[in-house]
PDB file of C-alpha atoms in Angstrom:
ATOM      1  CA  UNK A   1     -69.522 160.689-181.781  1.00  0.00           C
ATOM      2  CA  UNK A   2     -67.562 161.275-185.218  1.00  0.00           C
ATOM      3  CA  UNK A   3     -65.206 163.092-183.091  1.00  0.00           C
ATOM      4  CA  UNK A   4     -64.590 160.116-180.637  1.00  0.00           C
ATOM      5  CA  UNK A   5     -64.137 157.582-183.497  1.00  0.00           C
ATOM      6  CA  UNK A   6     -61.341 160.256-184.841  1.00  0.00           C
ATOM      7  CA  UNK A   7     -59.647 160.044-181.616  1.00  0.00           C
ATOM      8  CA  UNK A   8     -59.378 156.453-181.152  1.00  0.00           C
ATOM      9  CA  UNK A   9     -58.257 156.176-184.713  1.00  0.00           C
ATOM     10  CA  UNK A  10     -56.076 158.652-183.992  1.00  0.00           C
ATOM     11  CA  UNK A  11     -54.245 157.151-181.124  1.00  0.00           C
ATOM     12  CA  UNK A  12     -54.780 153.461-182.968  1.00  0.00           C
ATOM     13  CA  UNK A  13     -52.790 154.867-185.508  1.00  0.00           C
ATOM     14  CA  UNK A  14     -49.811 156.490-182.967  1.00  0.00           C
ATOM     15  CA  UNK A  15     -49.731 153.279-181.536  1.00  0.00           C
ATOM     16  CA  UNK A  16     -49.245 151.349-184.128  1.00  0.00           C
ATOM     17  CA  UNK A  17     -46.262 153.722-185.250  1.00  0.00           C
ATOM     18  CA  UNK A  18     -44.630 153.428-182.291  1.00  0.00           C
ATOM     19  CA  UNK A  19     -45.051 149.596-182.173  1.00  0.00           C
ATOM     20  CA  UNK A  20     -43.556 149.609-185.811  1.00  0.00           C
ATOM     21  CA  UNK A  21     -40.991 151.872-185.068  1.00  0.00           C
ATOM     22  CA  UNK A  22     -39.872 149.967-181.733  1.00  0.00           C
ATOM     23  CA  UNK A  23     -40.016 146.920-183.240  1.00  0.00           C
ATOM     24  CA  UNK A  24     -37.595 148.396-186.290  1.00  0.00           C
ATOM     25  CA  UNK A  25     -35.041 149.091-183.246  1.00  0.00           C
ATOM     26  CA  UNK A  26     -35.615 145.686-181.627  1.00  0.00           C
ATOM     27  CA  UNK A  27     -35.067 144.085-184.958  1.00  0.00           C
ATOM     28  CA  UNK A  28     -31.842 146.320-185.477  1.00  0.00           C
ATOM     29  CA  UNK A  29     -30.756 145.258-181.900  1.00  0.00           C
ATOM     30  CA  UNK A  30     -31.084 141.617-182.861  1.00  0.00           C
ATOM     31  CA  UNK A  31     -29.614 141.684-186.023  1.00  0.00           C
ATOM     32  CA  UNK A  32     -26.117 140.110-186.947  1.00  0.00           C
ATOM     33  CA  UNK A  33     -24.686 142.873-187.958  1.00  0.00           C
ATOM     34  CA  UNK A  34     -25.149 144.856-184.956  1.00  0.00           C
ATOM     35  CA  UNK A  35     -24.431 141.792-182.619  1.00  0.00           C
ATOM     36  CA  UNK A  36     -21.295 141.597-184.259  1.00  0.00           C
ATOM     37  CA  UNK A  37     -20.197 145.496-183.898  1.00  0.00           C
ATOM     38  CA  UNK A  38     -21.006 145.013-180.356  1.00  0.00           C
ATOM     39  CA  UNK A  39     -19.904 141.829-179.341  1.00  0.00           C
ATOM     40  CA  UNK A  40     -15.739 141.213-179.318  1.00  0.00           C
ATOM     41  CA  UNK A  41     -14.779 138.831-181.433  1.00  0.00           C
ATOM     42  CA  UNK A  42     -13.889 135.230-180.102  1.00  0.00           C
ATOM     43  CA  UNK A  43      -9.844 134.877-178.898  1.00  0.00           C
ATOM     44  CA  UNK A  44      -7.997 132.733-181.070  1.00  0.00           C
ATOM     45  CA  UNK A  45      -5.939 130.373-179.209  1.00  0.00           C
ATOM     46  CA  UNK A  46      -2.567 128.774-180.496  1.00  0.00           C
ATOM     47  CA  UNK A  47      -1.299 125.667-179.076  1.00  0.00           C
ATOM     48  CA  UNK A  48       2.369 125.509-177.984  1.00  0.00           C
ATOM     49  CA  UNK A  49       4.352 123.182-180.164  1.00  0.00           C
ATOM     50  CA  UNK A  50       4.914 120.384-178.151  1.00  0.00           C
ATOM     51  CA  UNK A  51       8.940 120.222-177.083  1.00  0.00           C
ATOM     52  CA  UNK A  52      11.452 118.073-178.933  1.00  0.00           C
ATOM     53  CA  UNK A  53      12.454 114.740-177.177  1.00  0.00           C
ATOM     54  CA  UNK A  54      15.579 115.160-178.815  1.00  0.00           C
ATOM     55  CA  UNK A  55      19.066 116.916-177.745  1.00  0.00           C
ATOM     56  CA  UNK A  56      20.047 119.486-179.969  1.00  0.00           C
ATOM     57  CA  UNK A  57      23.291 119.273-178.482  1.00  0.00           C
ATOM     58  CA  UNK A  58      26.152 117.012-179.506  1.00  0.00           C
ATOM     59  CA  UNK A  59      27.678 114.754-176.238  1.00  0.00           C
ATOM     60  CA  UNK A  60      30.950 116.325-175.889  1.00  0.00           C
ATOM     61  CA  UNK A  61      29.307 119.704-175.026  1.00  0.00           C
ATOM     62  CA  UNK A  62      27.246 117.892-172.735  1.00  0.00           C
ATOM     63  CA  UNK A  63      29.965 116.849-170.413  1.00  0.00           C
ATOM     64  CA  UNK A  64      31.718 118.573-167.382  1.00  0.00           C
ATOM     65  CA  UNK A  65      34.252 121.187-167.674  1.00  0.00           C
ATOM     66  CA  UNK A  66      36.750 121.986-165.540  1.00  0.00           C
ATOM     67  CA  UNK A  67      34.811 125.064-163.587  1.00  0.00           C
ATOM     68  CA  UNK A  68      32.053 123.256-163.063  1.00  0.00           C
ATOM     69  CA  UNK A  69      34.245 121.045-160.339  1.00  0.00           C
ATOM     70  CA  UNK A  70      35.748 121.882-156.678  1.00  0.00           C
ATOM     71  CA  UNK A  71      39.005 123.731-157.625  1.00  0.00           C
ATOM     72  CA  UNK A  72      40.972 120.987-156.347  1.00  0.00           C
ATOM     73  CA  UNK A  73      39.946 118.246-158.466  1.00  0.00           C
ATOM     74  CA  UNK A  74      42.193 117.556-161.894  1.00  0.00           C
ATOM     75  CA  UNK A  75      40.936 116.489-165.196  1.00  0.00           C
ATOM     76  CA  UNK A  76      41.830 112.544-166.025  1.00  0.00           C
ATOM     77  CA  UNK A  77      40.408 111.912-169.408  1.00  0.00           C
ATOM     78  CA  UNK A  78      38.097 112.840-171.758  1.00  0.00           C
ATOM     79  CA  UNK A  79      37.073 111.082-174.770  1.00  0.00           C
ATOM     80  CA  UNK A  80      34.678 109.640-176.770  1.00  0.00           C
ATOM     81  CA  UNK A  81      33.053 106.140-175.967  1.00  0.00           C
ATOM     82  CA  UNK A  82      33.946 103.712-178.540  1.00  0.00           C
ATOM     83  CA  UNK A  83      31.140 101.431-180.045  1.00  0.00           C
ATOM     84  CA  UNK A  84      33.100  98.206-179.243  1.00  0.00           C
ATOM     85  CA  UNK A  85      33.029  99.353-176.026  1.00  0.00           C
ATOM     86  CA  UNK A  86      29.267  98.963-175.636  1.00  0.00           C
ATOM     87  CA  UNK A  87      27.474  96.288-174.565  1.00  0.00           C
ATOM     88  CA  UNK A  88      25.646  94.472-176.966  1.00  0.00           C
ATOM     89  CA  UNK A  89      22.235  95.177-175.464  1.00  0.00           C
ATOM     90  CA  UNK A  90      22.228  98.627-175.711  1.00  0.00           C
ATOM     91  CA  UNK A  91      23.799  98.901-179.298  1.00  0.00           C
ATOM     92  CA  UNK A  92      20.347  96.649-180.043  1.00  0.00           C
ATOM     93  CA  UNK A  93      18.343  99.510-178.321  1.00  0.00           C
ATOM     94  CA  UNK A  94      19.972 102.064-181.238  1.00  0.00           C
ATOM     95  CA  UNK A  95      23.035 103.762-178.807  1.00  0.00           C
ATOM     96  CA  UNK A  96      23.855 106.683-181.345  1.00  0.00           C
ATOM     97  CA  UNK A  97      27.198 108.160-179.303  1.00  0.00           C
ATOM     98  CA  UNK A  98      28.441 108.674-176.083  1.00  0.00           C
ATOM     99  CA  UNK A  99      31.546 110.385-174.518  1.00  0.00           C
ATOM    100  CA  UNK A 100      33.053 110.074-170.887  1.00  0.00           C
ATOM    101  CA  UNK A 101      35.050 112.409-168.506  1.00  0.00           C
ATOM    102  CA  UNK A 102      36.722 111.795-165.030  1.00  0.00           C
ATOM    103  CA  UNK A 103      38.556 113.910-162.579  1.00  0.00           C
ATOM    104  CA  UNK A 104      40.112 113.238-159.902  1.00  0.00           C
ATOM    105  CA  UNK A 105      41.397 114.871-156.361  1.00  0.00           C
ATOM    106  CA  UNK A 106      44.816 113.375-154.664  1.00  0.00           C
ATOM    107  CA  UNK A 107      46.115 114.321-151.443  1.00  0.00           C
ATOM    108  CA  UNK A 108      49.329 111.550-150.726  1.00  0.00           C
ATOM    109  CA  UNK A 109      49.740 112.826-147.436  1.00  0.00           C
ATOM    110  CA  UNK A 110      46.267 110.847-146.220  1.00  0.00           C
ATOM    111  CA  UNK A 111      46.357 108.543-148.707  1.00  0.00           C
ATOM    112  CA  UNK A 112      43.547 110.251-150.080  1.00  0.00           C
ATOM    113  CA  UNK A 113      41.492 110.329-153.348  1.00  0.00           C
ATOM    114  CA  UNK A 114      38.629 110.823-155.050  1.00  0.00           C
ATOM    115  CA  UNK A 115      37.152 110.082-158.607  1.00  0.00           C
ATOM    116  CA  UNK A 116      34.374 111.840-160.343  1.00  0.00           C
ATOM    117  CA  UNK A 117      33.243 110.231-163.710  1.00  0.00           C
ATOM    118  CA  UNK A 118      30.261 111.034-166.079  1.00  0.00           C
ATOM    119  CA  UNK A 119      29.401 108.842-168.995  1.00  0.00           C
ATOM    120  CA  UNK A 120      26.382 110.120-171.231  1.00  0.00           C
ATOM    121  CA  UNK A 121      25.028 108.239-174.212  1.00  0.00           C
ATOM    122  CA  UNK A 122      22.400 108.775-176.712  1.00  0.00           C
ATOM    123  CA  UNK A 123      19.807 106.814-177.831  1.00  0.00           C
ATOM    124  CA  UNK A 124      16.397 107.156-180.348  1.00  0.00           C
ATOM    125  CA  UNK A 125      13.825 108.700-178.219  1.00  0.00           C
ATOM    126  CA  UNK A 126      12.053 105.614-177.744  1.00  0.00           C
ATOM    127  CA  UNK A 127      14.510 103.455-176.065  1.00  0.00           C
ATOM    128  CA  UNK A 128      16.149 105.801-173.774  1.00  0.00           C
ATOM    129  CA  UNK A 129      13.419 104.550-171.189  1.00  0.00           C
ATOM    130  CA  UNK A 130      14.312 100.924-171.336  1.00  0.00           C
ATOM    131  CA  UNK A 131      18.099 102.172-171.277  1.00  0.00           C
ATOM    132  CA  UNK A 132      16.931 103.633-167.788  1.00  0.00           C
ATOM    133  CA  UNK A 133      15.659 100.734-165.996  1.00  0.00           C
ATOM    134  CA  UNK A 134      18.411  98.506-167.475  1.00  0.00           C
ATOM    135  CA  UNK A 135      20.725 100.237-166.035  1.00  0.00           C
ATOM    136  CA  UNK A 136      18.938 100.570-162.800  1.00  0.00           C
ATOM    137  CA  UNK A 137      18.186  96.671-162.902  1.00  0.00           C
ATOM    138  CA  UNK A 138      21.574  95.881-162.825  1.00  0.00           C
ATOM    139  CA  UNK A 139      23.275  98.591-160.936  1.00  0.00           C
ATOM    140  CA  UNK A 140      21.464  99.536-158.315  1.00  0.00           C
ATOM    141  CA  UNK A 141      21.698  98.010-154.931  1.00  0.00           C
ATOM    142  CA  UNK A 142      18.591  95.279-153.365  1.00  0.00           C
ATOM    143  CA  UNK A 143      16.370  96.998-151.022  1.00  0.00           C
ATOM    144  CA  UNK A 144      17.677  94.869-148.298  1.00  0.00           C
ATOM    145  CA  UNK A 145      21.206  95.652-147.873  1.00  0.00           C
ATOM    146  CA  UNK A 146      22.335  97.150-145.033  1.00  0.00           C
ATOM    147  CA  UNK A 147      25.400  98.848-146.549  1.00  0.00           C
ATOM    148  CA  UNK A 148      24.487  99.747-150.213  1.00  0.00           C
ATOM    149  CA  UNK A 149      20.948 101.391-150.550  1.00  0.00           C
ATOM    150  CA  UNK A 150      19.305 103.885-152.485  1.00  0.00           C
ATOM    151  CA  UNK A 151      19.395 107.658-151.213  1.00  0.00           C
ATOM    152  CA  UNK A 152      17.180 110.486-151.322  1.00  0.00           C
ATOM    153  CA  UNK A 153      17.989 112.951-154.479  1.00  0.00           C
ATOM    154  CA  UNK A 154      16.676 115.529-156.313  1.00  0.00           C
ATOM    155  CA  UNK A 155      14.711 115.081-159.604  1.00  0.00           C
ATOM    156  CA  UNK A 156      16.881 115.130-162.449  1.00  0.00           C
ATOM    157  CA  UNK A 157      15.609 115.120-166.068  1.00  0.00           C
ATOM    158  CA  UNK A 158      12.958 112.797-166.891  1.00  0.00           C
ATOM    159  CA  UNK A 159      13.891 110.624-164.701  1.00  0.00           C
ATOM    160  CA  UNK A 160      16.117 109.437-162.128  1.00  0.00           C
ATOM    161  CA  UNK A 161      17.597 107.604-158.881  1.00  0.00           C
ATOM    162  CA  UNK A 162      20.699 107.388-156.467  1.00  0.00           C
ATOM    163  CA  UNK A 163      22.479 104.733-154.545  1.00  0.00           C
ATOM    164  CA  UNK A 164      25.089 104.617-152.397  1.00  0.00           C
ATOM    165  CA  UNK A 165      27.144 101.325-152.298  1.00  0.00           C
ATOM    166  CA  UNK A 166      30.570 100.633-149.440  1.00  0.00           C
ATOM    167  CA  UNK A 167      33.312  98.820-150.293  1.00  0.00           C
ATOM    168  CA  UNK A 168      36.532  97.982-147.949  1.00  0.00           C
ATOM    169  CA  UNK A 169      39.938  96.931-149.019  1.00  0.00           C
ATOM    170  CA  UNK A 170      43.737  97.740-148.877  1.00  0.00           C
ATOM    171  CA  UNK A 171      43.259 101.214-149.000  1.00  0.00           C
ATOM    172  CA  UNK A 172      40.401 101.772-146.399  1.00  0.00           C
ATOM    173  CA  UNK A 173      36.931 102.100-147.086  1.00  0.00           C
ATOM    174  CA  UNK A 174      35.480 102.843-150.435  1.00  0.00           C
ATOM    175  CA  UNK A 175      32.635 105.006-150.928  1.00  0.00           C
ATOM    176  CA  UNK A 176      30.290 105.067-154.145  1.00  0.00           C
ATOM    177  CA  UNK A 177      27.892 107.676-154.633  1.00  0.00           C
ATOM    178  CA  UNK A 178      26.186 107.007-158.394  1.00  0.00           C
ATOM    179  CA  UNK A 179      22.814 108.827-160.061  1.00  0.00           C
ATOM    180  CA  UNK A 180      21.885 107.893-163.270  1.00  0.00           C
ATOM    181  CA  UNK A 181      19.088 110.040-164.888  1.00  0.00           C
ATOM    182  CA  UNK A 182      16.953 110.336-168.417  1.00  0.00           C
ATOM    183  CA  UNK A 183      16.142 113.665-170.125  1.00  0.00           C
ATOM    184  CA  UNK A 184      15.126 113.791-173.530  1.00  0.00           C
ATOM    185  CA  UNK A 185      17.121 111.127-175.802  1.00  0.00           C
ATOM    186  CA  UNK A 186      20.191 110.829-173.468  1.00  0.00           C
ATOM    187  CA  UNK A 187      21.329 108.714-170.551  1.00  0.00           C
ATOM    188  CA  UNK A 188      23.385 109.969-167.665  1.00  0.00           C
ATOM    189  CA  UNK A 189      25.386 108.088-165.089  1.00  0.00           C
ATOM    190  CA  UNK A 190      27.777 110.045-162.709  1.00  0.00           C
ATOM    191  CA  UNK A 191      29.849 108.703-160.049  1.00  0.00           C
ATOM    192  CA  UNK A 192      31.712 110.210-157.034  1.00  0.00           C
ATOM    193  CA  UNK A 193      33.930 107.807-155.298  1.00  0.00           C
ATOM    194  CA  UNK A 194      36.790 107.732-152.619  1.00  0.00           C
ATOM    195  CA  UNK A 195      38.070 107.466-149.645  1.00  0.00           C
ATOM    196  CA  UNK A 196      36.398 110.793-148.966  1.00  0.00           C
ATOM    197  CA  UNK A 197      33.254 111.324-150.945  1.00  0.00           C
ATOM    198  CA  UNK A 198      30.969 114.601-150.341  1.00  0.00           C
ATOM    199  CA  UNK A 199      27.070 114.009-151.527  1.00  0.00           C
ATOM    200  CA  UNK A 200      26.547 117.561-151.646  1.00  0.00           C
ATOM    201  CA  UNK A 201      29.004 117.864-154.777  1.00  0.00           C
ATOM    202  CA  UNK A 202      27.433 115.080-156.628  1.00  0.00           C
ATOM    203  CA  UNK A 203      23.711 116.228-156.315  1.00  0.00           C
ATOM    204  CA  UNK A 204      25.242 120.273-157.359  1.00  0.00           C
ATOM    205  CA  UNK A 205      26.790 118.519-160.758  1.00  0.00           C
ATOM    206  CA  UNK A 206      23.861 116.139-161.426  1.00  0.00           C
ATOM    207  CA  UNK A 207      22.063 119.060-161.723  1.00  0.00           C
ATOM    208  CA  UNK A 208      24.753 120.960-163.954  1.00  0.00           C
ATOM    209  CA  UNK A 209      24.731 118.436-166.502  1.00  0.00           C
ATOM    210  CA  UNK A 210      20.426 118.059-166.857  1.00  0.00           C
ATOM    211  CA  UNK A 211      20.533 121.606-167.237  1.00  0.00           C
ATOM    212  CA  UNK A 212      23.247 121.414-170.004  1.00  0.00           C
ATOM    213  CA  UNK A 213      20.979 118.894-172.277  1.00  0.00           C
ATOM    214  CA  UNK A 214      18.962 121.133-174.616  1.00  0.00           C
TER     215      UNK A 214
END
């Protein structure tokens, strides 16, 4: 009988080590330090700085160059918009500079020419918006006219819109193709008109110049 109790005390004992000693691996398992030289640690993630609203490029470097037009168009003038020059409204909404370019394309033989003219101006961040639909207000044609009307066109810059407007008189019919387009702190309006307009050039250089705002 002594040799019974021995044996149950013996094996009481064994399991009771092994319950201590798999409980001293549980508890090593479970423990922070182990969690953390198992577990990766957590991926920081950085936000992207949000991107400036403001051109870091001045408005004359903006504008068309000669190779970015049909070979057989001719510079006009370039220059710098004068302040007097603007209207009154849009000095009040903080116009900073502008600058304007035309060229042109002559052919006497058919009494034939066309005019290309961009005029960019910047304004505070802010306003450039209200610039926008200004502009559009007063510009563009009513949805009701049968020979001026607004025409499909690519999305330029922030935001934009094209019209196309007819015009007769002594030297034939007059075509006006004109965008106008945000992006960033600057306004855009470009203009191809003539006797012979192409809308395929216009929509190629309204994208040139978004692309050269940076």
């Amino acid at each position: 009988m002594e040799r019974g109790y021995r044996t149950w005390g013996l094996l009481a004992a064994l399991l009771t080590f092994a319950c201590t000693v798999s409980a001293g691996c549980l508890l090593g398992m479970d423990s922070p330090a182990s969690l953390s030289a198992t577990i990766p640690p957590t991926e920081t993630r950085v936000s992207p700085a949000p991107e400036s609203t403001l051109a870091t490029v001045m408005a004359a470097d903006m504008a068309f160059q000669q190779a970015d037009l049909p070979p057989d168009y001719i510079l006009r003038d370039r220059s710098a918009t004068a302040y007097a020059g603007i209207d009154k409204i849009f000095r009040d909404l903080g116009w900073r500079q502008g600058y304007r370019v035309s060229f042109y394309r002559l052919d006497k033989d058919r009494d034939d020419m066309t005019l290309i003219t961009q005029d960019i101006g910047i304004y505070p961040p802010e306003t450039v918006k209200e610039v926008y639909f200004l502009e559009k207000d007063r510009r563009c044609p009513p949805e009701d006219n049968a020979t001026d009307y607004q025409v499909p066109f690519p999305q330029q810059g922030d935001r934009s819109m094209a019209w196309r407007t007819t015009r007769s008189g002594s030297y034939g019919t007059i075509v006006t193709y004109t965008v106008i387009f945000t992006k960033k702190n600057v306004y855009e309006q470009i203009t191809l008109s003539g006797t012979s307009t192409d809308y395929e050039i216009l929509k190629s250089l309204a994208q040139t110049a978004a692309d050269r705002i940076q």
